[in-house]
PDB file of C-alpha atoms in Angstrom:
ATOM      1  CA  MET A   1      12.442   6.059 -18.393  1.00  0.00           C
ATOM      2  CA  SER A   2      11.129   2.889 -19.633  1.00  0.00           C
ATOM      3  CA  SER A   3       7.943   1.171 -18.451  1.00  0.00           C
ATOM      4  CA  ARG A   4       9.856  -1.772 -17.322  1.00  0.00           C
ATOM      5  CA  THR A   5      11.815   0.484 -14.861  1.00  0.00           C
ATOM      6  CA  ALA A   6       8.380   1.883 -13.684  1.00  0.00           C
ATOM      7  CA  GLN A   7       6.889  -1.522 -12.994  1.00  0.00           C
ATOM      8  CA  SER A   8       9.933  -2.270 -11.174  1.00  0.00           C
ATOM      9  CA  TYR A   9       9.077   0.336  -8.706  1.00  0.00           C
ATOM     10  CA  ALA A  10       5.574  -1.391  -8.234  1.00  0.00           C
ATOM     11  CA  PHE A  11       7.340  -4.606  -7.853  1.00  0.00           C
ATOM     12  CA  LEU A  12       9.537  -2.884  -4.962  1.00  0.00           C
ATOM     13  CA  SER A  13       6.088  -1.525  -3.454  1.00  0.00           C
ATOM     14  CA  ILE A  14       4.378  -4.996  -3.740  1.00  0.00           C
ATOM     15  CA  ALA A  15       7.464  -6.683  -1.837  1.00  0.00           C
ATOM     16  CA  ALA A  16       7.432  -4.038   0.794  1.00  0.00           C
ATOM     17  CA  ALA A  17       3.797  -4.504   1.493  1.00  0.00           C
ATOM     18  CA  ILE A  18       4.103  -8.278   1.796  1.00  0.00           C
ATOM     19  CA  ILE A  19       6.873  -7.892   4.158  1.00  0.00           C
ATOM     20  CA  THR A  20       5.184  -5.188   6.289  1.00  0.00           C
ATOM     21  CA  ILE A  21       2.011  -7.265   6.409  1.00  0.00           C
ATOM     22  CA  ALA A  22       3.814 -10.314   7.875  1.00  0.00           C
ATOM     23  CA  LEU A  23       5.521  -7.969  10.340  1.00  0.00           C
ATOM     24  CA  LYS A  24       2.375  -6.259  11.510  1.00  0.00           C
ATOM     25  CA  PHE A  25       0.204  -9.455  11.660  1.00  0.00           C
ATOM     26  CA  GLY A  26       3.125 -11.012  13.764  1.00  0.00           C
ATOM     27  CA  ALA A  27       3.001  -8.097  16.088  1.00  0.00           C
ATOM     28  CA  TYR A  28      -0.510  -8.227  16.331  1.00  0.00           C
ATOM     29  CA  LEU A  29      -0.615 -11.859  17.124  1.00  0.00           C
ATOM     30  CA  LEU A  30       2.144 -11.330  19.605  1.00  0.00           C
ATOM     31  CA  THR A  31       0.216  -8.475  21.468  1.00  0.00           C
ATOM     32  CA  GLY A  32      -3.567  -8.893  20.563  1.00  0.00           C
ATOM     33  CA  SER A  33      -3.457  -5.038  19.983  1.00  0.00           C
ATOM     34  CA  VAL A  34      -6.435  -3.981  17.416  1.00  0.00           C
ATOM     35  CA  GLY A  35      -4.130  -0.682  16.832  1.00  0.00           C
ATOM     36  CA  LEU A  36      -1.624  -3.058  15.496  1.00  0.00           C
ATOM     37  CA  LEU A  37      -4.325  -5.178  13.678  1.00  0.00           C
ATOM     38  CA  SER A  38      -5.731  -2.143  12.042  1.00  0.00           C
ATOM     39  CA  ASP A  39      -1.854  -1.321  10.925  1.00  0.00           C
ATOM     40  CA  ALA A  40      -1.778  -4.727   9.138  1.00  0.00           C
ATOM     41  CA  ILE A  41      -5.207  -4.528   7.449  1.00  0.00           C
ATOM     42  CA  GLU A  42      -4.072  -1.216   6.051  1.00  0.00           C
ATOM     43  CA  SER A  43      -0.916  -2.843   4.828  1.00  0.00           C
ATOM     44  CA  ILE A  44      -3.213  -5.286   2.922  1.00  0.00           C
ATOM     45  CA  VAL A  45      -4.778  -2.280   1.210  1.00  0.00           C
ATOM     46  CA  ASN A  46      -1.579  -1.276   0.428  1.00  0.00           C
ATOM     47  CA  LEU A  47      -0.520  -4.344  -1.422  1.00  0.00           C
ATOM     48  CA  VAL A  48      -3.839  -4.495  -3.349  1.00  0.00           C
ATOM     49  CA  ALA A  49      -3.337  -0.992  -4.346  1.00  0.00           C
ATOM     50  CA  ALA A  50       0.424  -1.601  -5.611  1.00  0.00           C
ATOM     51  CA  LEU A  51      -0.963  -4.846  -7.367  1.00  0.00           C
ATOM     52  CA  VAL A  52      -3.634  -2.281  -9.223  1.00  0.00           C
ATOM     53  CA  ALA A  53      -0.886   0.183  -9.787  1.00  0.00           C
ATOM     54  CA  LEU A  54       1.385  -2.652 -11.447  1.00  0.00           C
ATOM     55  CA  TRP A  55      -1.943  -3.514 -13.660  1.00  0.00           C
ATOM     56  CA  ALA A  56      -2.260   0.149 -14.602  1.00  0.00           C
ATOM     57  CA  LEU A  57       1.359   0.544 -15.143  1.00  0.00           C
ATOM     58  CA  THR A  58       1.167  -2.629 -17.537  1.00  0.00           C
ATOM     59  CA  TYR A  59      -2.054  -1.208 -18.922  1.00  0.00           C
ATOM     60  CA  ALA A  60      -1.079   1.972 -19.752  1.00  0.00           C
ATOM     61  CA  ASP A  61       2.144   0.891 -21.664  1.00  0.00           C
ATOM     62  CA  LYS A  62      -0.052  -0.325 -24.645  1.00  0.00           C
ATOM     63  CA  PRO A  63      -0.087   1.541 -27.604  1.00  0.00           C
ATOM     64  CA  ALA A  64      -2.992   3.692 -29.212  1.00  0.00           C
ATOM     65  CA  ASP A  65      -5.369   1.634 -30.785  1.00  0.00           C
ATOM     66  CA  ALA A  66      -8.786   2.133 -32.589  1.00  0.00           C
ATOM     67  CA  GLU A  67     -10.689   2.266 -29.418  1.00  0.00           C
ATOM     68  CA  HIS A  68      -8.056   4.364 -27.637  1.00  0.00           C
ATOM     69  CA  ALA A  69      -6.411   6.895 -30.043  1.00  0.00           C
ATOM     70  CA  PHE A  70      -4.435   8.786 -27.378  1.00  0.00           C
ATOM     71  CA  GLY A  71      -3.065   5.590 -25.744  1.00  0.00           C
ATOM     72  CA  HIS A  72      -3.908   3.890 -22.523  1.00  0.00           C
ATOM     73  CA  SER A  73      -2.187   6.447 -19.820  1.00  0.00           C
ATOM     74  CA  LYS A  74      -5.516   7.241 -18.276  1.00  0.00           C
ATOM     75  CA  ALA A  75      -5.275   3.819 -16.425  1.00  0.00           C
ATOM     76  CA  GLU A  76      -2.931   5.142 -13.962  1.00  0.00           C
ATOM     77  CA  TYR A  77      -6.121   7.306 -12.980  1.00  0.00           C
ATOM     78  CA  PHE A  78      -7.920   4.273 -12.084  1.00  0.00           C
ATOM     79  CA  SER A  79      -5.385   3.127  -9.669  1.00  0.00           C
ATOM     80  CA  SER A  80      -6.013   6.211  -7.808  1.00  0.00           C
ATOM     81  CA  GLY A  81      -9.732   5.559  -7.580  1.00  0.00           C
ATOM     82  CA  ALA A  82      -9.170   2.053  -6.533  1.00  0.00           C
ATOM     83  CA  GLU A  83      -7.087   2.871  -3.931  1.00  0.00           C
ATOM     84  CA  GLY A  84      -9.430   5.377  -2.378  1.00  0.00           C
ATOM     85  CA  ALA A  85     -12.273   2.653  -2.437  1.00  0.00           C
ATOM     86  CA  LEU A  86      -9.537   0.238  -0.774  1.00  0.00           C
ATOM     87  CA  ILE A  87      -9.352   2.720   2.071  1.00  0.00           C
ATOM     88  CA  ILE A  88     -12.868   2.975   2.929  1.00  0.00           C
ATOM     89  CA  VAL A  89     -13.445  -0.922   2.818  1.00  0.00           C
ATOM     90  CA  ALA A  90     -10.262  -1.085   5.545  1.00  0.00           C
ATOM     91  CA  ALA A  91     -11.646   1.834   7.695  1.00  0.00           C
ATOM     92  CA  ILE A  92     -14.923  -0.128   7.981  1.00  0.00           C
ATOM     93  CA  SER A  93     -13.090  -3.255   8.785  1.00  0.00           C
ATOM     94  CA  ILE A  94     -10.909  -1.696  11.289  1.00  0.00           C
ATOM     95  CA  ALA A  95     -14.209   0.228  12.848  1.00  0.00           C
ATOM     96  CA  VAL A  96     -15.806  -3.176  13.243  1.00  0.00           C
ATOM     97  CA  GLU A  97     -12.679  -4.860  15.171  1.00  0.00           C
ATOM     98  CA  ALA A  98     -12.419  -1.909  17.264  1.00  0.00           C
ATOM     99  CA  TRP A  99     -16.093  -1.759  18.210  1.00  0.00           C
ATOM    100  CA  GLY A 100     -15.651  -5.539  19.145  1.00  0.00           C
ATOM    101  CA  ARG A 101     -12.603  -5.019  21.402  1.00  0.00           C
ATOM    102  CA  LEU A 102     -14.288  -2.224  22.708  1.00  0.00           C
ATOM    103  CA  LEU A 103     -17.067  -4.114  24.013  1.00  0.00           C
ATOM    104  CA  HIS A 104     -14.769  -6.995  25.156  1.00  0.00           C
ATOM    105  CA  PRO A 105     -11.375  -5.718  26.064  1.00  0.00           C
ATOM    106  CA  GLU A 106      -8.450  -8.141  26.591  1.00  0.00           C
ATOM    107  CA  PRO A 107      -5.035  -7.326  28.018  1.00  0.00           C
ATOM    108  CA  LEU A 108      -2.146  -6.706  25.827  1.00  0.00           C
ATOM    109  CA  THR A 109       0.980  -8.877  25.648  1.00  0.00           C
ATOM    110  CA  GLN A 110       4.604  -8.591  24.704  1.00  0.00           C
ATOM    111  CA  LEU A 111       4.198  -5.172  23.948  1.00  0.00           C
ATOM    112  CA  GLY A 112       7.918  -4.691  23.759  1.00  0.00           C
ATOM    113  CA  LEU A 113       8.523  -7.154  20.763  1.00  0.00           C
ATOM    114  CA  GLY A 114       5.186  -6.222  19.118  1.00  0.00           C
ATOM    115  CA  LEU A 115       6.139  -2.442  19.010  1.00  0.00           C
ATOM    116  CA  ALA A 116       9.741  -3.587  17.814  1.00  0.00           C
ATOM    117  CA  LEU A 117       8.130  -5.431  14.798  1.00  0.00           C
ATOM    118  CA  SER A 118       5.963  -2.491  13.737  1.00  0.00           C
ATOM    119  CA  LEU A 119       8.754  -0.144  13.873  1.00  0.00           C
ATOM    120  CA  PHE A 120      10.784  -2.294  11.796  1.00  0.00           C
ATOM    121  CA  ALA A 121       8.004  -2.386   9.454  1.00  0.00           C
ATOM    122  CA  THR A 122       7.735   1.519   9.529  1.00  0.00           C
ATOM    123  CA  ALA A 123      11.316   1.886   8.679  1.00  0.00           C
ATOM    124  CA  ILE A 124      11.130  -0.609   5.832  1.00  0.00           C
ATOM    125  CA  ASN A 125       7.848   1.717   4.438  1.00  0.00           C
ATOM    126  CA  GLY A 126      10.015   4.764   5.099  1.00  0.00           C
ATOM    127  CA  VAL A 127      12.788   3.823   2.973  1.00  0.00           C
ATOM    128  CA  VAL A 128      10.416   2.480   0.162  1.00  0.00           C
ATOM    129  CA  ALA A 129       8.487   5.756   0.030  1.00  0.00           C
ATOM    130  CA  PHE A 130      11.578   7.827  -0.147  1.00  0.00           C
ATOM    131  CA  ILE A 131      12.665   5.527  -3.279  1.00  0.00           C
ATOM    132  CA  LEU A 132       9.122   6.200  -4.544  1.00  0.00           C
ATOM    133  CA  LEU A 133       9.048   9.710  -4.153  1.00  0.00           C
ATOM    134  CA  ARG A 134      12.336  10.123  -5.966  1.00  0.00           C
ATOM    135  CA  ALA A 135      10.893   8.036  -8.818  1.00  0.00           C
ATOM    136  CA  GLY A 136       7.734   9.628  -9.034  1.00  0.00           C
ATOM    137  CA  GLN A 137       9.701  13.047  -9.490  1.00  0.00           C
ATOM    138  CA  ARG A 138      12.054  11.401 -12.115  1.00  0.00           C
ATOM    139  CA  LEU A 139       9.014   9.921 -13.998  1.00  0.00           C
ATOM    140  CA  ARG A 140       6.480  12.689 -13.334  1.00  0.00           C
ATOM    141  CA  SER A 141       3.949   9.808 -12.643  1.00  0.00           C
ATOM    142  CA  ILE A 142       0.877  10.407 -10.716  1.00  0.00           C
ATOM    143  CA  LEU A 143       1.059   6.739 -10.295  1.00  0.00           C
ATOM    144  CA  HIS A 144       4.439   6.692  -8.545  1.00  0.00           C
ATOM    145  CA  SER A 145       3.412   9.533  -6.270  1.00  0.00           C
ATOM    146  CA  GLU A 146       0.405   7.406  -5.534  1.00  0.00           C
ATOM    147  CA  LEU A 147       2.688   4.414  -4.838  1.00  0.00           C
ATOM    148  CA  MET A 148       4.559   6.504  -2.605  1.00  0.00           C
ATOM    149  CA  LEU A 149       1.491   7.691  -0.520  1.00  0.00           C
ATOM    150  CA  ILE A 150       0.324   3.924  -0.305  1.00  0.00           C
ATOM    151  CA  THR A 151       3.501   3.156   1.198  1.00  0.00           C
ATOM    152  CA  CYS A 152       3.651   6.127   3.422  1.00  0.00           C
ATOM    153  CA  LEU A 153       0.244   5.746   5.054  1.00  0.00           C
ATOM    154  CA  PRO A 154       1.357   3.884   8.072  1.00  0.00           C
ATOM    155  CA  MET A 155       3.790   6.589   8.988  1.00  0.00           C
ATOM    156  CA  TYR A 156       1.137   9.397   9.580  1.00  0.00           C
TER     157      TYR A 156
END
């Protein structure tokens, strides 16, 4: 498949991340749940990772040059490493927020609507993950497999 097709999958992942961030932050604002906030923070990681993946796809598509005799395809591996670093940053942010809520508990509100928004975001992630999994198999690309994992993380 062409790099243009590959990039369209990265744009799909970016769009899904933006939508799920909005839904999950909305769920957090309605409920006050740190669990839903942590899910929204994790979705920000998904968005940044998808943006890095798009950059990697664009860079990897460059032809070989004097400095890169075999091309730029290794850029896809940079995306995987960046995702790992982002997950660590998100974990620390979530731990800090959870610790604060543990010390100063607050009651949850509007749980039904908040959970409905979160479930809708999960359904979006599920559909996009299925699409990316199939694309990764067709393209035999580590990056598309990583995009699928990025999208699936909220579904664990």
